[in-house]
mmCIF file of C-alpha atoms in Angstrom:
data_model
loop_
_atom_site.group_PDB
_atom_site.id
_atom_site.type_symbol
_atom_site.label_atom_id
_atom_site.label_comp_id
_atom_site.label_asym_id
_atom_site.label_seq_id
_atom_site.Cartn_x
_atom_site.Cartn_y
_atom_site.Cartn_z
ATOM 1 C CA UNK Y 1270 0.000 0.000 0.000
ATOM 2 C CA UNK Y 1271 1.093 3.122 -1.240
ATOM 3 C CA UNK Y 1272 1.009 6.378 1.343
ATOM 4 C CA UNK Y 1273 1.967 10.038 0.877
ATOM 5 C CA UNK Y 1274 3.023 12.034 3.476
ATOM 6 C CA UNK Y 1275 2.319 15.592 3.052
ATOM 7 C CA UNK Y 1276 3.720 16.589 6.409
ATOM 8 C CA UNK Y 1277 5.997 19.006 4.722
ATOM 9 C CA UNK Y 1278 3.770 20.762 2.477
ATOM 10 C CA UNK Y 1279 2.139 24.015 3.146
ATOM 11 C CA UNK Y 1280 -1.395 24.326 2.846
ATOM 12 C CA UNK Y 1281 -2.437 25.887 -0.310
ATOM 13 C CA UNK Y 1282 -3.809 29.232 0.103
ATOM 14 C CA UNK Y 1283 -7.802 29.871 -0.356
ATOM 15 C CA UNK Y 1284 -7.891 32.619 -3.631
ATOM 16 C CA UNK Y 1285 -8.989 35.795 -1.967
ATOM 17 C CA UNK Y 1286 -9.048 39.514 -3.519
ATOM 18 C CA UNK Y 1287 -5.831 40.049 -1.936
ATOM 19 C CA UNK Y 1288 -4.144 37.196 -3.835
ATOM 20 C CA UNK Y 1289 -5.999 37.640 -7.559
ATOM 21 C CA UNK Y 1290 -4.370 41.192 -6.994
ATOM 22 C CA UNK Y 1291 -0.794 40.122 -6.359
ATOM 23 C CA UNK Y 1292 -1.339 37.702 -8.949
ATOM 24 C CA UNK Y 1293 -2.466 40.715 -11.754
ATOM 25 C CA UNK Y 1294 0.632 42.667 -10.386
ATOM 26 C CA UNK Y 1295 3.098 40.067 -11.035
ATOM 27 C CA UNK Y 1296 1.297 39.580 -14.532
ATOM 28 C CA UNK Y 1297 1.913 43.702 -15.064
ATOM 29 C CA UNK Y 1298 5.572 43.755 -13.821
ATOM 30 C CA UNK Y 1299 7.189 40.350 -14.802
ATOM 31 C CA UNK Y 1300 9.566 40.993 -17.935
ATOM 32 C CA UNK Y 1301 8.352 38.372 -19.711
ATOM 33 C CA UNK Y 1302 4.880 39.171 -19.865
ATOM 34 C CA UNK Y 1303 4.145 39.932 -23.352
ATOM 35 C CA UNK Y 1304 1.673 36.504 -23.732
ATOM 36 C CA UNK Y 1305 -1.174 38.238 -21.441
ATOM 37 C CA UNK Y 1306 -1.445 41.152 -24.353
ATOM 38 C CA UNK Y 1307 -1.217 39.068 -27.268
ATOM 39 C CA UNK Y 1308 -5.065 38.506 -27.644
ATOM 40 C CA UNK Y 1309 -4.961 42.200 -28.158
ATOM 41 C CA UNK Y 1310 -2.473 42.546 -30.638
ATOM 42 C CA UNK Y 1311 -4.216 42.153 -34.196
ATOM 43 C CA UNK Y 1312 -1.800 44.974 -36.095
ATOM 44 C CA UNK Y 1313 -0.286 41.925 -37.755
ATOM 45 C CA UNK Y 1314 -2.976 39.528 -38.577
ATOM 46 C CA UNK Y 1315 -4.197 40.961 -42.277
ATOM 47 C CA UNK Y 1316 -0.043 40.350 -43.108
ATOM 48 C CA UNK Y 1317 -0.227 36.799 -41.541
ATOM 49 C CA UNK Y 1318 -3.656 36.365 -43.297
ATOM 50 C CA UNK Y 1319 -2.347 36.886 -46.444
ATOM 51 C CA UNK Y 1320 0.586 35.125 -46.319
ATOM 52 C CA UNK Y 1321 -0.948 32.126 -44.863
ATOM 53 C CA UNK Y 1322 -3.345 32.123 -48.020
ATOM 54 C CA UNK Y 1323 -0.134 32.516 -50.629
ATOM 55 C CA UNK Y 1324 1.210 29.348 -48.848
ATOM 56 C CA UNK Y 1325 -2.319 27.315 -49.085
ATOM 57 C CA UNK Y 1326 -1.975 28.054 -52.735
ATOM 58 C CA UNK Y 1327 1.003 27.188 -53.502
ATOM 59 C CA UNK Y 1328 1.525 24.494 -51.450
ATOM 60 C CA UNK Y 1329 0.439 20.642 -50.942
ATOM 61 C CA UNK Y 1330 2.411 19.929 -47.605
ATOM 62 C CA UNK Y 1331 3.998 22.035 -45.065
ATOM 63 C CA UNK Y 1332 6.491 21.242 -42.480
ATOM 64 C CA UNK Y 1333 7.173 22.965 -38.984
ATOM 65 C CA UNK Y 1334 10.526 22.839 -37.884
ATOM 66 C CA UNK Y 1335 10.349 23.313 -34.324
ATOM 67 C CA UNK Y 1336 10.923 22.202 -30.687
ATOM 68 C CA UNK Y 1337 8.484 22.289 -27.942
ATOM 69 C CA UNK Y 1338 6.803 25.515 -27.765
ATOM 70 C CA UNK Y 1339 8.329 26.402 -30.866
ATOM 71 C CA UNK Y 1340 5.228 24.280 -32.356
ATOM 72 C CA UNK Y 1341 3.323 21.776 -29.992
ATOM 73 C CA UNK Y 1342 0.869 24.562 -29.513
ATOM 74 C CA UNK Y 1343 0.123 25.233 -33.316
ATOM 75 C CA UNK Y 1344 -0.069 21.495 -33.351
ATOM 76 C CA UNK Y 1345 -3.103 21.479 -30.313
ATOM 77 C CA UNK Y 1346 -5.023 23.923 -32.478
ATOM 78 C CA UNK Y 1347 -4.733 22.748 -35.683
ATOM 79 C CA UNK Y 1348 -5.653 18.732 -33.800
ATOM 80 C CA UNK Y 1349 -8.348 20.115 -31.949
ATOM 81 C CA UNK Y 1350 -10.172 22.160 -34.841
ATOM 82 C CA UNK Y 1351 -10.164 19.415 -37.270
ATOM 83 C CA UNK Y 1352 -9.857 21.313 -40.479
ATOM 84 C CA UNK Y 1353 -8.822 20.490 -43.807
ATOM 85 C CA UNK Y 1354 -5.950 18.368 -44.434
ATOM 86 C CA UNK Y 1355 -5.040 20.170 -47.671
ATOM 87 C CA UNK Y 1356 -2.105 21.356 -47.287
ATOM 88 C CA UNK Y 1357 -1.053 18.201 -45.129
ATOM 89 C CA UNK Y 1358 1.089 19.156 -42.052
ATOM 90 C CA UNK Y 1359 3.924 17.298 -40.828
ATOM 91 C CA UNK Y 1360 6.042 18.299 -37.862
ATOM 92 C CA UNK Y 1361 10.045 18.319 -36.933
ATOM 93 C CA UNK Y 1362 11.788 19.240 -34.544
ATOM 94 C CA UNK Y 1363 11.358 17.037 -31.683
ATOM 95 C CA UNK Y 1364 12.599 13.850 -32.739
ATOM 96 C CA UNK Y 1365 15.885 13.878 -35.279
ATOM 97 C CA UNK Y 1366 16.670 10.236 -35.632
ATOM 98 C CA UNK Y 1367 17.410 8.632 -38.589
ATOM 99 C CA UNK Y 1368 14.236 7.166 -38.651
ATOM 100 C CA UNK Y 1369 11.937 9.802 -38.089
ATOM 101 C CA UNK Y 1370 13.821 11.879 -40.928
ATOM 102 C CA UNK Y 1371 13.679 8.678 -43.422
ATOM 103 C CA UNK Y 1372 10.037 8.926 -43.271
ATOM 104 C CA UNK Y 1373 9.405 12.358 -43.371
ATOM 105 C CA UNK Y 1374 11.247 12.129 -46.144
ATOM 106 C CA UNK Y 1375 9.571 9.301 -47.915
ATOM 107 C CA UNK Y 1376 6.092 11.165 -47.143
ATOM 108 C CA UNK Y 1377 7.139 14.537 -48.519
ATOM 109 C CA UNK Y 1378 7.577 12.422 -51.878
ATOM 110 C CA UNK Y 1379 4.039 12.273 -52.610
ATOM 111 C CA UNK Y 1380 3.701 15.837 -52.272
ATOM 112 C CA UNK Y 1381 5.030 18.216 -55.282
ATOM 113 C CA UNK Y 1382 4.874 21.905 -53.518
ATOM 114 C CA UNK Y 1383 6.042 22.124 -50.313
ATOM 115 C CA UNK Y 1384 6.390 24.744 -47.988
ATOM 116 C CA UNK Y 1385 9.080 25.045 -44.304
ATOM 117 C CA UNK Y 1386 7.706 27.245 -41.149
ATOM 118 C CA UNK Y 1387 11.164 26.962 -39.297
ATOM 119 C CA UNK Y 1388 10.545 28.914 -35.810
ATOM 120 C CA UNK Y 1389 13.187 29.032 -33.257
ATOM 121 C CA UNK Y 1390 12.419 32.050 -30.648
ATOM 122 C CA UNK Y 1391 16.580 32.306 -30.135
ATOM 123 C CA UNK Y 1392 17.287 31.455 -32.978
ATOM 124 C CA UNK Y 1393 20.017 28.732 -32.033
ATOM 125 C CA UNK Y 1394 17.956 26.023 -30.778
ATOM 126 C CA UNK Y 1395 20.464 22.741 -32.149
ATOM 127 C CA UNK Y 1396 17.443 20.670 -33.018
ATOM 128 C CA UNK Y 1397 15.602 23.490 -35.035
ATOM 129 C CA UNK Y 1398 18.889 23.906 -36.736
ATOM 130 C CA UNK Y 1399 19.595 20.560 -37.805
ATOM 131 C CA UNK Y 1400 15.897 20.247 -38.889
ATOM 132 C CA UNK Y 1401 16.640 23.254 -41.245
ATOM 133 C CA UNK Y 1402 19.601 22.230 -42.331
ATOM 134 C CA UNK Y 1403 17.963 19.173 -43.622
ATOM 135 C CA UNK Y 1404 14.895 20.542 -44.729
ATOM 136 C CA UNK Y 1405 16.234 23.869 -47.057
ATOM 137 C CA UNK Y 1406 18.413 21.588 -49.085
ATOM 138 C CA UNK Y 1407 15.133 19.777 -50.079
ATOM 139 C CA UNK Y 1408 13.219 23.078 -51.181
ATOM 140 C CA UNK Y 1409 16.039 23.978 -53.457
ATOM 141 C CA UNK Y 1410 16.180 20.793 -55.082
ATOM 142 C CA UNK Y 1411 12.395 20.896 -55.490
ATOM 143 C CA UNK Y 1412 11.613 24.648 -56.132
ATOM 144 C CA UNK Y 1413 15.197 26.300 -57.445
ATOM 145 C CA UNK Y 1414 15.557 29.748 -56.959
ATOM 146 C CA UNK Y 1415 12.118 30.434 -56.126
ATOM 147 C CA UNK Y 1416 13.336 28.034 -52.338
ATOM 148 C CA UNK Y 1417 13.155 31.306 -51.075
ATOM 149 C CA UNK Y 1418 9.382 31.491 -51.667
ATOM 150 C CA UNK Y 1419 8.553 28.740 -49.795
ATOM 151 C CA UNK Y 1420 10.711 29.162 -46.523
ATOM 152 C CA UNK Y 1421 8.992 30.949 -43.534
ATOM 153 C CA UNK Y 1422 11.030 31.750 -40.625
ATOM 154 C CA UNK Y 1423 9.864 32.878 -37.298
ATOM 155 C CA UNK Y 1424 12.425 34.041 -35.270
ATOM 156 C CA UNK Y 1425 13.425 37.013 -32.178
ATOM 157 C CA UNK Y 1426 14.009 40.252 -33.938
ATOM 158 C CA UNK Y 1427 17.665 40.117 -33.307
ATOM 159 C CA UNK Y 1428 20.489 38.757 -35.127
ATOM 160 C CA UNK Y 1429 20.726 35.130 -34.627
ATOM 161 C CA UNK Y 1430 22.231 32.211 -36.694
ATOM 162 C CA UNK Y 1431 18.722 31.958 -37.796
ATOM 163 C CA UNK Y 1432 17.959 35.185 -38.596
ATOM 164 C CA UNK Y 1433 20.811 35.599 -40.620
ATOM 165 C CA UNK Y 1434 20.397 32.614 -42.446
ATOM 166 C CA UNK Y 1435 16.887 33.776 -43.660
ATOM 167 C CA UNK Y 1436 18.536 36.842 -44.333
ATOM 168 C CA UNK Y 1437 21.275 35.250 -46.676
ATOM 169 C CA UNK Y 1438 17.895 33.354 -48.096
ATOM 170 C CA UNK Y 1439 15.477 36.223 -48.673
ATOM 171 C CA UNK Y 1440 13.491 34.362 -46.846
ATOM 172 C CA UNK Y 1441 9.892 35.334 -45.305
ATOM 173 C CA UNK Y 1442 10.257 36.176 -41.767
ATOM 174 C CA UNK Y 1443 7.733 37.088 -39.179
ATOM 175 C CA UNK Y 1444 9.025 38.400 -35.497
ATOM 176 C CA UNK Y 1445 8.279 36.787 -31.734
ATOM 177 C CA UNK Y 1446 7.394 39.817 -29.098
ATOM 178 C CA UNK Y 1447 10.850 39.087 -26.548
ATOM 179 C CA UNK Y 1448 8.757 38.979 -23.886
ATOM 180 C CA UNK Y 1449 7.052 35.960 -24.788
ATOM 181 C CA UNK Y 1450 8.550 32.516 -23.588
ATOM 182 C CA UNK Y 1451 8.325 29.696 -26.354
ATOM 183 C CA UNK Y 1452 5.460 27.872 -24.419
ATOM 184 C CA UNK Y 1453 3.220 31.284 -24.311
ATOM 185 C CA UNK Y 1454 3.614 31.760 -27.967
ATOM 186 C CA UNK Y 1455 0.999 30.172 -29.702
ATOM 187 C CA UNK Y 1456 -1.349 33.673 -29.931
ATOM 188 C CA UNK Y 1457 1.728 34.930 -31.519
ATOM 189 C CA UNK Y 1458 2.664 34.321 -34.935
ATOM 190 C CA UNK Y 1459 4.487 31.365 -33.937
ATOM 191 C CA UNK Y 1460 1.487 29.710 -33.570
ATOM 192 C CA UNK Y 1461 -1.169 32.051 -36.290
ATOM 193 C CA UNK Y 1462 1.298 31.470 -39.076
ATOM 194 C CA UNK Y 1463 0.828 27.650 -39.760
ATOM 195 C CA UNK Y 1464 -2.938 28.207 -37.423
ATOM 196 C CA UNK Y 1465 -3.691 30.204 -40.415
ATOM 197 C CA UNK Y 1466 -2.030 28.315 -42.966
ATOM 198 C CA UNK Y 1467 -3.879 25.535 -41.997
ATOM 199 C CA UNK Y 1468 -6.987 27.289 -42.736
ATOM 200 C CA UNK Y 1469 -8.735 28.820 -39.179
ATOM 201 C CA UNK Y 1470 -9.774 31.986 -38.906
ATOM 202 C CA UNK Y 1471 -7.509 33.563 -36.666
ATOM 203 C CA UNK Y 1472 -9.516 37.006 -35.902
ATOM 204 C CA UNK Y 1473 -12.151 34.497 -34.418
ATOM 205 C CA UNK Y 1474 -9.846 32.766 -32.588
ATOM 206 C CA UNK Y 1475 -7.952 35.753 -31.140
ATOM 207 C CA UNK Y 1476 -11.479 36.903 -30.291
ATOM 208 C CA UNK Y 1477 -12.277 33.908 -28.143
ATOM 209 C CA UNK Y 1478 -8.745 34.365 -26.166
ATOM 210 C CA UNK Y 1479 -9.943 38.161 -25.577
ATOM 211 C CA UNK Y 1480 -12.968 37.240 -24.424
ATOM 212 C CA UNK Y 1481 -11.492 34.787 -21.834
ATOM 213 C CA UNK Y 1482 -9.221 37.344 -20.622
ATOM 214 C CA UNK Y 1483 -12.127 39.195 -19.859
ATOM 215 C CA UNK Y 1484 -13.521 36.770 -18.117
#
């Protein structure tokens, strides 16, 4: 028979006004903060929108390179929602192995246009990295000079590795807000870009978060 002591731990506190005010003013003054305001900032969804509706065109598959937060939010949504499988989603980042890349790679073969989100918020992360390193090689040897075209990177507006290799690409490149930890980021558009590409209507669902946080 199993028993747990809890001799040691302190009693949780009942919430009171007191504490759902300390809790709002370590929400105002922490410095990485940023995720409580991203249901209100829409100044870059019509940019998003459209790009996200370039890439449905165009493309027939779409990877995300990215680890953890970098894309296991986008992922939730896009599950939960059930839309469209066209384009079909696959995600990297996570798991490198040889096997996991030997199939993505035998997948991506019945697809013809193809399209990489490659999101790293520091724009180091060594998984993201290899991911892209094996991924870009792929878009130029399906899509030439116009790789460029269907590369998406989502990165810290800062010089990086990353950021500089989108750069050197002419890549597409969409910022994430500094103050916004990986694992907040999915109302930002590390998560909208492929949310959108994949076909929700992001102004809706930013509308539902800002009605929680009213709530």
């Amino acid at each position: 028979m199993i028993k747990i002591d809890y001799s040691g731990i302190a009693p949780t506190p009942k919430p009171d006004k007191i504490a759902a005010e300390q809790v709002r003013e370590k929400l105002r003054t922490h410095p990485m903060n940023g995720w409580v305001r991203l249901p209100y900032e829409t100044e870059h969804l019509r940019h998003i929108i459209d790009v996200a509706g370039s890439v449905r065109r165009a493309s027939d598959a779409v990877i995300v390179a990215g680890a953890g937060g970098s894309s296991l939010g986008a992922r939730a949504v896009i599950d939960a929602l059930g839309v469209a499988d066209v384009p079909k989603f696959f995600w990297c980042g996570d798991n490198l192995s040889g096997t996991a890349m030997s199939r993505l790679l035998y997948a991506l073969l019945g697809y013809e246009n193809i399209t990489v989100i490659v999101i790293s918020k520091s724009g180091s992360t060594l998984e993201t990295t290899v991911a892209t390193r094996f991924l870009v090689p792929i878009l130029q040897e399906r899509h030439g000079d116009a790789a460029r075209e269907h590369l998406i990177v989502i990165t810290e507006p800062k010089q990086s590795p990353l950021r500089r290799f989108a750069e050197t690409l002419g890549a597409r490149t969409f910022d994430i807000p500094e103050n916004v930890g990986g694992r907040y980021s999915v109302l930002s558009p590390v998560g909208l870009v492929p949310i959108a590409i994949a076909g929700v209507d992001i102004d809706e669902l930013l509308r539902g978060a800002r009605e929680q946080a009213e709530r």
